């Protein structure tokens, strides 16, 4: 952070240039890693659905996590706060994504949090990809997609929502890097 603050104050580059370069660097590496890992998992576990969709969801979700980390780091006064805040926030997202507590079981006053949870859309799109053509009947004559309230949901809409989170978090990270100053030069 000190290097970024000093170089920005010296006028070496704009905040947008810095963030764009960092994100491109991270995303290029993420493409390679997600291609290898998603192939290994998809075919190794013999998942159903389309591998390309599986990879795309994994890549976008990882990209959302990367840009979220930049946002939290920009908002945090130091590394200790960022290292505590990011995992704490992500754990709360896990509770409302739909797999630990089904969306229908979430209390009404917490429904809003489930709707702004990027993990809900990533997990939902993965579930639809896996079970849309291979929907297993559970006890009680419900399919898996019906049990998780995903029946009739468009996986591409969920992929689109997940992509919107990337745009929102990237915009907020840019604003935070531009306007939040924790140090004095």
mmCIF file of C-alpha atoms in Angstrom:
data_model
loop_
_atom_site.group_PDB
_atom_site.id
_atom_site.type_symbol
_atom_site.label_atom_id
_atom_site.label_comp_id
_atom_site.label_asym_id
_atom_site.label_seq_id
_atom_site.Cartn_x
_atom_site.Cartn_y
_atom_site.Cartn_z
ATOM 1 C CA UNK A 1 0.000 0.000 0.000
ATOM 2 C CA UNK A 2 2.809 2.412 0.795
ATOM 3 C CA UNK A 3 4.214 2.011 -2.691
ATOM 4 C CA UNK A 4 0.790 2.649 -4.265
ATOM 5 C CA UNK A 5 0.219 5.747 -2.098
ATOM 6 C CA UNK A 6 3.674 7.166 -2.840
ATOM 7 C CA UNK A 7 3.566 6.503 -6.584
ATOM 8 C CA UNK A 8 0.037 7.847 -6.863
ATOM 9 C CA UNK A 9 0.993 10.995 -4.978
ATOM 10 C CA UNK A 10 3.952 11.445 -7.342
ATOM 11 C CA UNK A 11 1.532 11.273 -10.287
ATOM 12 C CA UNK A 12 3.009 8.147 -11.862
ATOM 13 C CA UNK A 13 -0.383 6.655 -12.720
ATOM 14 C CA UNK A 14 -4.072 6.991 -12.083
ATOM 15 C CA UNK A 15 -6.050 4.769 -9.749
ATOM 16 C CA UNK A 16 -7.969 3.262 -12.661
ATOM 17 C CA UNK A 17 -4.719 2.293 -14.390
ATOM 18 C CA UNK A 18 -3.406 0.643 -11.230
ATOM 19 C CA UNK A 19 -6.603 -1.311 -10.552
ATOM 20 C CA UNK A 20 -7.041 -2.337 -14.193
ATOM 21 C CA UNK A 21 -3.441 -3.590 -14.404
ATOM 22 C CA UNK A 22 -3.769 -5.550 -11.159
ATOM 23 C CA UNK A 23 -7.077 -7.101 -12.229
ATOM 24 C CA UNK A 24 -5.801 -8.047 -15.693
ATOM 25 C CA UNK A 25 -2.750 -9.650 -14.093
ATOM 26 C CA UNK A 26 -4.923 -11.627 -11.663
ATOM 27 C CA UNK A 27 -7.535 -12.606 -14.254
ATOM 28 C CA UNK A 28 -5.021 -13.909 -16.798
ATOM 29 C CA UNK A 29 -3.549 -16.174 -14.144
ATOM 30 C CA UNK A 30 -7.069 -17.149 -13.020
ATOM 31 C CA UNK A 31 -8.029 -18.256 -16.534
ATOM 32 C CA UNK A 32 -5.155 -20.719 -16.612
ATOM 33 C CA UNK A 33 -5.759 -22.008 -13.099
ATOM 34 C CA UNK A 34 -9.526 -22.362 -13.521
ATOM 35 C CA UNK A 35 -9.167 -24.198 -16.846
ATOM 36 C CA UNK A 36 -6.898 -26.799 -15.271
ATOM 37 C CA UNK A 37 -8.741 -27.128 -11.974
ATOM 38 C CA UNK A 38 -12.248 -27.189 -13.440
ATOM 39 C CA UNK A 39 -11.246 -29.863 -15.972
ATOM 40 C CA UNK A 40 -9.750 -32.001 -13.251
ATOM 41 C CA UNK A 41 -12.786 -31.656 -10.962
ATOM 42 C CA UNK A 42 -15.513 -31.852 -13.613
ATOM 43 C CA UNK A 43 -14.196 -34.956 -15.333
ATOM 44 C CA UNK A 44 -12.614 -36.516 -12.237
ATOM 45 C CA UNK A 45 -15.851 -36.404 -10.271
ATOM 46 C CA UNK A 46 -17.862 -37.152 -13.428
ATOM 47 C CA UNK A 47 -20.189 -34.205 -13.052
ATOM 48 C CA UNK A 48 -23.090 -33.755 -15.455
ATOM 49 C CA UNK A 49 -24.017 -30.719 -17.500
ATOM 50 C CA UNK A 50 -21.695 -28.670 -19.645
ATOM 51 C CA UNK A 51 -18.033 -28.350 -18.675
ATOM 52 C CA UNK A 52 -17.837 -24.894 -20.293
ATOM 53 C CA UNK A 53 -20.639 -23.634 -18.059
ATOM 54 C CA UNK A 54 -18.958 -25.196 -15.009
ATOM 55 C CA UNK A 55 -15.676 -23.481 -15.911
ATOM 56 C CA UNK A 56 -17.322 -20.148 -16.669
ATOM 57 C CA UNK A 57 -19.154 -20.060 -13.347
ATOM 58 C CA UNK A 58 -15.991 -21.026 -11.506
ATOM 59 C CA UNK A 59 -13.956 -18.372 -13.322
ATOM 60 C CA UNK A 60 -16.501 -15.597 -12.751
ATOM 61 C CA UNK A 61 -16.951 -16.564 -9.096
ATOM 62 C CA UNK A 62 -13.184 -16.551 -8.547
ATOM 63 C CA UNK A 63 -13.001 -13.174 -10.308
ATOM 64 C CA UNK A 64 -15.703 -11.801 -8.007
ATOM 65 C CA UNK A 65 -13.671 -13.026 -5.031
ATOM 66 C CA UNK A 66 -10.539 -11.332 -6.339
ATOM 67 C CA UNK A 67 -12.204 -7.982 -6.898
ATOM 68 C CA UNK A 68 -13.978 -8.287 -3.517
ATOM 69 C CA UNK A 69 -10.573 -8.763 -1.896
ATOM 70 C CA UNK A 70 -9.342 -5.561 -3.563
ATOM 71 C CA UNK A 71 -12.425 -3.735 -2.294
ATOM 72 C CA UNK A 72 -11.986 -4.930 1.290
ATOM 73 C CA UNK A 73 -8.258 -4.143 1.184
ATOM 74 C CA UNK A 74 -8.969 -0.635 -0.075
ATOM 75 C CA UNK A 75 -11.510 -0.020 2.686
ATOM 76 C CA UNK A 76 -9.341 -1.459 5.461
ATOM 77 C CA UNK A 77 -6.832 0.708 7.296
ATOM 78 C CA UNK A 78 -4.262 -2.109 7.450
ATOM 79 C CA UNK A 79 -3.599 -5.708 6.479
ATOM 80 C CA UNK A 80 -4.778 -7.115 9.834
ATOM 81 C CA UNK A 81 -8.220 -5.584 9.444
ATOM 82 C CA UNK A 82 -8.511 -6.781 5.844
ATOM 83 C CA UNK A 83 -7.418 -10.301 6.800
ATOM 84 C CA UNK A 84 -10.125 -10.442 9.456
ATOM 85 C CA UNK A 85 -12.901 -8.645 7.556
ATOM 86 C CA UNK A 86 -12.811 -10.587 4.280
ATOM 87 C CA UNK A 87 -13.152 -14.117 5.716
ATOM 88 C CA UNK A 88 -15.756 -12.888 8.197
ATOM 89 C CA UNK A 89 -17.829 -11.403 5.388
ATOM 90 C CA UNK A 90 -17.475 -14.472 3.161
ATOM 91 C CA UNK A 91 -18.618 -16.769 5.984
ATOM 92 C CA UNK A 92 -21.821 -14.750 6.318
ATOM 93 C CA UNK A 93 -22.319 -15.137 2.564
ATOM 94 C CA UNK A 94 -21.969 -18.913 2.887
ATOM 95 C CA UNK A 95 -24.866 -19.069 5.338
ATOM 96 C CA UNK A 96 -27.231 -17.296 2.952
ATOM 97 C CA UNK A 97 -26.130 -18.850 -0.369
ATOM 98 C CA UNK A 98 -28.838 -21.511 -0.217
ATOM 99 C CA UNK A 99 -26.937 -24.714 0.409
ATOM 100 C CA UNK A 100 -26.581 -24.586 4.211
ATOM 101 C CA UNK A 101 -29.965 -22.972 4.765
ATOM 102 C CA UNK A 102 -32.363 -23.293 1.837
ATOM 103 C CA UNK A 103 -33.596 -19.987 0.454
ATOM 104 C CA UNK A 104 -37.161 -20.815 1.525
ATOM 105 C CA UNK A 105 -35.965 -21.464 5.111
ATOM 106 C CA UNK A 106 -34.219 -18.114 5.491
ATOM 107 C CA UNK A 107 -36.269 -15.827 7.771
ATOM 108 C CA UNK A 108 -38.129 -13.091 5.857
ATOM 109 C CA UNK A 109 -36.110 -10.317 7.468
ATOM 110 C CA UNK A 110 -32.892 -11.889 6.059
ATOM 111 C CA UNK A 111 -34.169 -12.555 2.525
ATOM 112 C CA UNK A 112 -32.589 -9.331 1.273
ATOM 113 C CA UNK A 113 -29.132 -10.580 2.263
ATOM 114 C CA UNK A 114 -29.627 -13.752 0.264
ATOM 115 C CA UNK A 115 -30.482 -11.692 -2.812
ATOM 116 C CA UNK A 116 -27.229 -9.720 -2.626
ATOM 117 C CA UNK A 117 -25.106 -12.822 -2.094
ATOM 118 C CA UNK A 118 -22.871 -13.634 -5.086
ATOM 119 C CA UNK A 119 -22.307 -17.166 -3.783
ATOM 120 C CA UNK A 120 -26.042 -17.832 -4.078
ATOM 121 C CA UNK A 121 -25.937 -17.196 -7.801
ATOM 122 C CA UNK A 122 -22.712 -19.138 -8.391
ATOM 123 C CA UNK A 123 -23.938 -22.150 -6.423
ATOM 124 C CA UNK A 124 -27.408 -21.964 -7.981
ATOM 125 C CA UNK A 125 -26.019 -21.861 -11.517
ATOM 126 C CA UNK A 126 -23.743 -24.814 -10.746
ATOM 127 C CA UNK A 127 -26.679 -26.796 -9.336
ATOM 128 C CA UNK A 128 -28.830 -26.041 -12.377
ATOM 129 C CA UNK A 129 -25.984 -27.028 -14.708
ATOM 130 C CA UNK A 130 -25.578 -30.312 -12.847
ATOM 131 C CA UNK A 131 -29.234 -31.287 -12.415
ATOM 132 C CA UNK A 132 -31.277 -29.629 -15.175
ATOM 133 C CA UNK A 133 -31.126 -32.734 -17.378
ATOM 134 C CA UNK A 134 -30.480 -35.204 -14.559
ATOM 135 C CA UNK A 135 -32.759 -34.090 -11.743
ATOM 136 C CA UNK A 136 -32.797 -36.700 -8.983
ATOM 137 C CA UNK A 137 -35.981 -37.344 -6.974
ATOM 138 C CA UNK A 138 -35.515 -37.003 -3.223
ATOM 139 C CA UNK A 139 -37.659 -38.407 -0.458
ATOM 140 C CA UNK A 140 -40.993 -36.637 -0.502
ATOM 141 C CA UNK A 141 -41.237 -36.674 -4.307
ATOM 142 C CA UNK A 142 -39.249 -33.467 -4.679
ATOM 143 C CA UNK A 143 -36.409 -33.096 -7.120
ATOM 144 C CA UNK A 144 -33.134 -31.580 -5.970
ATOM 145 C CA UNK A 145 -33.810 -28.383 -7.897
ATOM 146 C CA UNK A 146 -37.279 -28.108 -6.347
ATOM 147 C CA UNK A 147 -35.872 -28.694 -2.860
ATOM 148 C CA UNK A 148 -33.396 -25.852 -3.296
ATOM 149 C CA UNK A 149 -35.981 -23.589 -5.016
ATOM 150 C CA UNK A 150 -34.031 -23.663 -8.283
ATOM 151 C CA UNK A 151 -36.615 -25.327 -10.486
ATOM 152 C CA UNK A 152 -37.488 -23.071 -13.426
ATOM 153 C CA UNK A 153 -34.538 -20.745 -12.740
ATOM 154 C CA UNK A 154 -32.386 -19.773 -15.720
ATOM 155 C CA UNK A 155 -28.716 -20.575 -15.088
ATOM 156 C CA UNK A 156 -27.676 -17.848 -17.534
ATOM 157 C CA UNK A 157 -29.580 -15.267 -15.506
ATOM 158 C CA UNK A 158 -27.630 -16.398 -12.453
ATOM 159 C CA UNK A 159 -24.366 -16.146 -14.419
ATOM 160 C CA UNK A 160 -25.414 -12.618 -15.414
ATOM 161 C CA UNK A 161 -26.160 -11.664 -11.800
ATOM 162 C CA UNK A 162 -22.776 -13.032 -10.774
ATOM 163 C CA UNK A 163 -21.116 -10.916 -13.478
ATOM 164 C CA UNK A 164 -22.943 -7.845 -12.182
ATOM 165 C CA UNK A 165 -21.365 -8.420 -8.774
ATOM 166 C CA UNK A 166 -17.948 -8.229 -10.435
ATOM 167 C CA UNK A 167 -18.853 -4.891 -12.026
ATOM 168 C CA UNK A 168 -20.267 -3.488 -8.772
ATOM 169 C CA UNK A 169 -17.328 -4.659 -6.635
ATOM 170 C CA UNK A 170 -14.803 -3.374 -9.202
ATOM 171 C CA UNK A 171 -16.535 0.020 -9.273
ATOM 172 C CA UNK A 172 -16.627 0.177 -5.480
ATOM 173 C CA UNK A 173 -12.948 -0.850 -5.301
ATOM 174 C CA UNK A 174 -12.070 1.922 -7.740
ATOM 175 C CA UNK A 175 -14.024 4.452 -5.665
ATOM 176 C CA UNK A 176 -12.457 3.204 -2.433
ATOM 177 C CA UNK A 177 -8.946 3.384 -3.849
ATOM 178 C CA UNK A 178 -9.670 6.876 -5.136
ATOM 179 C CA UNK A 179 -11.376 8.420 -2.116
ATOM 180 C CA UNK A 180 -10.441 6.418 1.003
ATOM 181 C CA UNK A 181 -7.115 7.525 2.410
ATOM 182 C CA UNK A 182 -5.738 5.782 5.492
ATOM 183 C CA UNK A 183 -2.238 7.199 5.389
ATOM 184 C CA UNK A 184 -0.642 10.550 5.133
ATOM 185 C CA UNK A 185 2.399 11.031 3.042
#
